[in-house]
Amino acid sequence: MFRNERQVKSNVDLGKKVRDTLMLVVDYVCPLQDAIVAGNYDFVNESITAENFPPHEHERGKKPAFFKLFHFNRYIESKAAITEMDKQGYRPASLRELLAYGKENPELQRQFPIIALLSVWVDPSSGYRHVPVLWGNIDKRSLRLDYFEDRWASNSRFLAVRKY
């Protein structure tokens, strides 16, 4: 696993665009529930299940992933954030990638929400699309769901993975 203080610091600097990447090996074989438990969250939305969030096609085995946090410093819709990531050679992170990132950076979500836009679940009762978000404050760390269609607050960060 590759990690150094300069790269982690660049991921934490508030109000600045993140320029560096952080490489982590993601274990896509690990059951979703085990990855959630490993993150040691104080709250987990009950709809975050393996049934609602099956693995994506690329999620097989253990692979390195180069992560980048995008901070747009303005209100932004999900589709616009995805377009901006794509322009820079990145794609949105999945739930399993978000969990790997959150496990390695457990305190980061206390500073700002971290969103994974690749994994979308449609609530059958409402028809609304939801995406996983790491959120927290001084008292707790949460893995929750928020609406894909909403505009995201200016303090939000979007986790992305470099395309190969």
Tab-separated table of C-alpha atoms in Angstrom:
chain	number	residue	atom	x	y	z
A	1	MET	CA	0.000	0.000	0.000
A	2	PHE	CA	1.332	3.453	-0.950
A	3	ARG	CA	0.624	6.395	1.278
A	4	ASN	CA	2.625	9.396	2.363
A	5	GLU	CA	1.872	12.456	4.437
A	6	ARG	CA	2.112	14.917	1.547
A	7	GLN	CA	-0.553	13.067	-0.404
A	8	VAL	CA	-2.870	12.668	2.576
A	9	LYS	CA	-2.412	16.334	3.493
A	10	SER	CA	-3.317	17.394	-0.034
A	11	ASN	CA	-6.545	15.409	0.279
A	12	VAL	CA	-7.412	17.298	3.474
A	13	ASP	CA	-6.665	20.896	2.472
A	14	LEU	CA	-9.995	22.704	2.648
A	15	GLY	CA	-10.890	25.168	-0.080
A	16	LYS	CA	-8.255	23.913	-2.512
A	17	LYS	CA	-8.532	21.603	-5.474
A	18	VAL	CA	-6.883	18.276	-4.784
A	19	ARG	CA	-4.024	17.626	-7.178
A	20	ASP	CA	-2.503	14.437	-5.825
A	21	THR	CA	-3.827	10.931	-5.831
A	22	LEU	CA	-3.804	8.306	-3.128
A	23	MET	CA	-3.253	4.697	-4.171
A	24	LEU	CA	-4.918	1.940	-2.183
A	25	VAL	CA	-5.410	-1.732	-2.917
A	26	VAL	CA	-9.150	-2.390	-2.911
A	27	ASP	CA	-10.359	-5.857	-1.953
A	28	TYR	CA	-13.460	-6.287	-4.117
A	29	VAL	CA	-13.813	-9.900	-2.910
A	30	CYS	CA	-14.465	-8.802	0.660
A	31	PRO	CA	-18.184	-9.119	1.438
A	32	LEU	CA	-19.894	-5.734	1.628
A	33	GLN	CA	-21.021	-6.278	5.223
A	34	ASP	CA	-17.446	-7.077	6.289
A	35	ALA	CA	-16.157	-3.909	4.592
A	36	ILE	CA	-18.791	-1.886	6.445
A	37	VAL	CA	-17.861	-3.460	9.794
A	38	ALA	CA	-14.155	-2.802	9.106
A	39	GLY	CA	-14.969	0.898	8.732
A	40	ASN	CA	-16.254	1.019	12.317
A	41	TYR	CA	-19.127	3.411	11.580
A	42	ASP	CA	-21.446	4.664	14.317
A	43	PHE	CA	-24.423	4.648	11.947
A	44	VAL	CA	-25.102	2.755	8.716
A	45	ASN	CA	-28.231	3.248	6.628
A	46	GLU	CA	-30.187	-0.019	6.683
A	47	SER	CA	-30.663	0.076	2.901
A	48	ILE	CA	-26.920	-0.278	2.292
A	49	THR	CA	-26.892	-4.001	1.592
A	50	ALA	CA	-25.202	-6.332	-0.887
A	51	GLU	CA	-28.605	-6.876	-2.503
A	52	ASN	CA	-29.165	-3.143	-3.100
A	53	PHE	CA	-25.537	-2.464	-4.054
A	54	PRO	CA	-24.197	-5.432	-6.038
A	55	PRO	CA	-20.592	-5.269	-7.274
A	56	HIS	CA	-19.883	-3.486	-10.548
A	57	GLU	CA	-18.322	-5.362	-13.472
A	58	HIS	CA	-14.830	-4.033	-12.711
A	59	GLU	CA	-15.018	-5.089	-9.053
A	60	ARG	CA	-13.218	-8.423	-9.049
A	61	GLY	CA	-10.266	-9.554	-6.967
A	62	LYS	CA	-7.842	-7.181	-5.309
A	63	LYS	CA	-6.650	-4.242	-7.394
A	64	PRO	CA	-4.857	-0.950	-6.882
A	65	ALA	CA	-6.983	2.144	-7.324
A	66	PHE	CA	-5.740	5.720	-7.600
A	67	PHE	CA	-8.153	7.933	-5.673
A	68	LYS	CA	-8.729	11.643	-5.912
A	69	LEU	CA	-11.123	13.849	-3.967
A	70	PHE	CA	-12.823	16.447	-6.122
A	71	HIS	CA	-13.905	19.649	-4.423
A	72	PHE	CA	-15.791	22.085	-6.621
A	73	ASN	CA	-16.272	24.707	-3.874
A	74	ARG	CA	-19.806	25.455	-5.090
A	75	TYR	CA	-23.207	23.834	-5.183
A	76	ILE	CA	-23.183	21.196	-7.907
A	77	GLU	CA	-25.450	18.500	-9.261
A	78	SER	CA	-24.287	14.884	-9.544
A	79	LYS	CA	-24.217	14.815	-13.356
A	80	ALA	CA	-22.097	17.979	-13.500
A	81	ALA	CA	-19.645	16.541	-10.953
A	82	ILE	CA	-19.339	13.337	-13.005
A	83	THR	CA	-18.692	15.368	-16.165
A	84	GLU	CA	-15.910	17.326	-14.445
A	85	MET	CA	-14.286	14.130	-13.129
A	86	ASP	CA	-14.425	12.595	-16.605
A	87	LYS	CA	-12.682	15.616	-18.149
A	88	GLN	CA	-9.732	14.977	-15.834
A	89	GLY	CA	-9.547	11.225	-16.534
A	90	TYR	CA	-11.457	10.014	-13.492
A	91	ARG	CA	-14.708	8.190	-12.868
A	92	PRO	CA	-16.891	8.287	-9.756
A	93	ALA	CA	-16.004	5.838	-6.994
A	94	SER	CA	-18.227	2.905	-6.092
A	95	LEU	CA	-19.528	2.028	-2.626
A	96	ARG	CA	-16.802	-0.599	-2.136
A	97	GLU	CA	-14.134	1.920	-3.128
A	98	LEU	CA	-15.654	4.497	-0.778
A	99	LEU	CA	-15.488	1.966	2.055
A	100	ALA	CA	-11.821	1.188	1.333
A	101	TYR	CA	-11.016	4.907	1.260
A	102	GLY	CA	-13.000	5.561	4.455
A	103	LYS	CA	-11.251	2.759	6.303
A	104	GLU	CA	-7.842	4.264	5.461
A	105	ASN	CA	-8.953	7.855	6.183
A	106	PRO	CA	-11.477	7.510	9.029
A	107	GLU	CA	-11.276	11.094	10.293
A	108	LEU	CA	-11.628	12.789	6.926
A	109	GLN	CA	-15.420	12.463	6.808
A	110	ARG	CA	-15.679	14.540	9.993
A	111	GLN	CA	-14.481	17.540	7.948
A	112	PHE	CA	-16.770	17.199	4.913
A	113	PRO	CA	-19.110	14.690	3.268
A	114	ILE	CA	-17.458	12.258	0.845
A	115	ILE	CA	-19.723	11.011	-1.939
A	116	ALA	CA	-19.502	7.955	-4.222
A	117	LEU	CA	-21.604	8.617	-7.330
A	118	LEU	CA	-21.020	5.325	-9.186
A	119	SER	CA	-23.141	3.176	-6.868
A	120	VAL	CA	-26.782	4.158	-7.251
A	121	TRP	CA	-29.718	2.448	-5.567
A	122	VAL	CA	-33.312	3.161	-6.588
A	123	ASP	CA	-35.702	3.002	-3.639
A	124	PRO	CA	-38.604	0.848	-4.877
A	125	SER	CA	-41.135	2.623	-2.657
A	126	SER	CA	-40.304	6.159	-3.805
A	127	GLY	CA	-38.443	5.709	-7.102
A	128	TYR	CA	-35.715	8.095	-5.900
A	129	ARG	CA	-32.061	7.347	-6.652
A	130	HIS	CA	-29.653	7.288	-3.704
A	131	VAL	CA	-25.863	7.232	-3.448
A	132	PRO	CA	-23.592	6.381	-0.498
A	133	VAL	CA	-22.011	9.183	1.492
A	134	LEU	CA	-19.474	9.175	4.296
A	135	TRP	CA	-20.532	11.854	6.734
A	136	GLY	CA	-19.573	12.773	10.245
A	137	ASN	CA	-19.034	15.270	12.979
A	138	ILE	CA	-17.141	15.359	16.251
A	139	ASP	CA	-19.485	12.782	17.794
A	140	LYS	CA	-20.000	10.153	15.103
A	141	ARG	CA	-19.104	8.779	11.689
A	142	SER	CA	-21.885	7.673	9.374
A	143	LEU	CA	-22.366	5.748	6.169
A	144	ARG	CA	-25.599	7.091	4.795
A	145	LEU	CA	-27.559	7.568	1.610
A	146	ASP	CA	-28.426	10.870	-0.046
A	147	TYR	CA	-30.397	11.726	-3.158
A	148	PHE	CA	-28.509	11.542	-6.462
A	149	GLU	CA	-30.754	14.276	-7.919
A	150	ASP	CA	-30.043	16.858	-5.201
A	151	ARG	CA	-27.554	19.662	-5.545
A	152	TRP	CA	-24.562	18.963	-3.339
A	153	ALA	CA	-23.348	21.579	-0.861
A	154	SER	CA	-20.188	23.535	-1.601
A	155	ASN	CA	-18.232	21.706	1.121
A	156	SER	CA	-18.906	18.277	-0.449
A	157	ARG	CA	-16.097	16.112	-1.801
A	158	PHE	CA	-16.559	13.531	-4.535
A	159	LEU	CA	-14.395	10.444	-4.434
A	160	ALA	CA	-13.114	9.437	-7.851
A	161	VAL	CA	-10.870	6.737	-9.276
A	162	ARG	CA	-8.421	7.274	-12.124
A	163	LYS	CA	-9.491	5.564	-15.331
A	164	TYR	CA	-7.101	3.035	-16.810
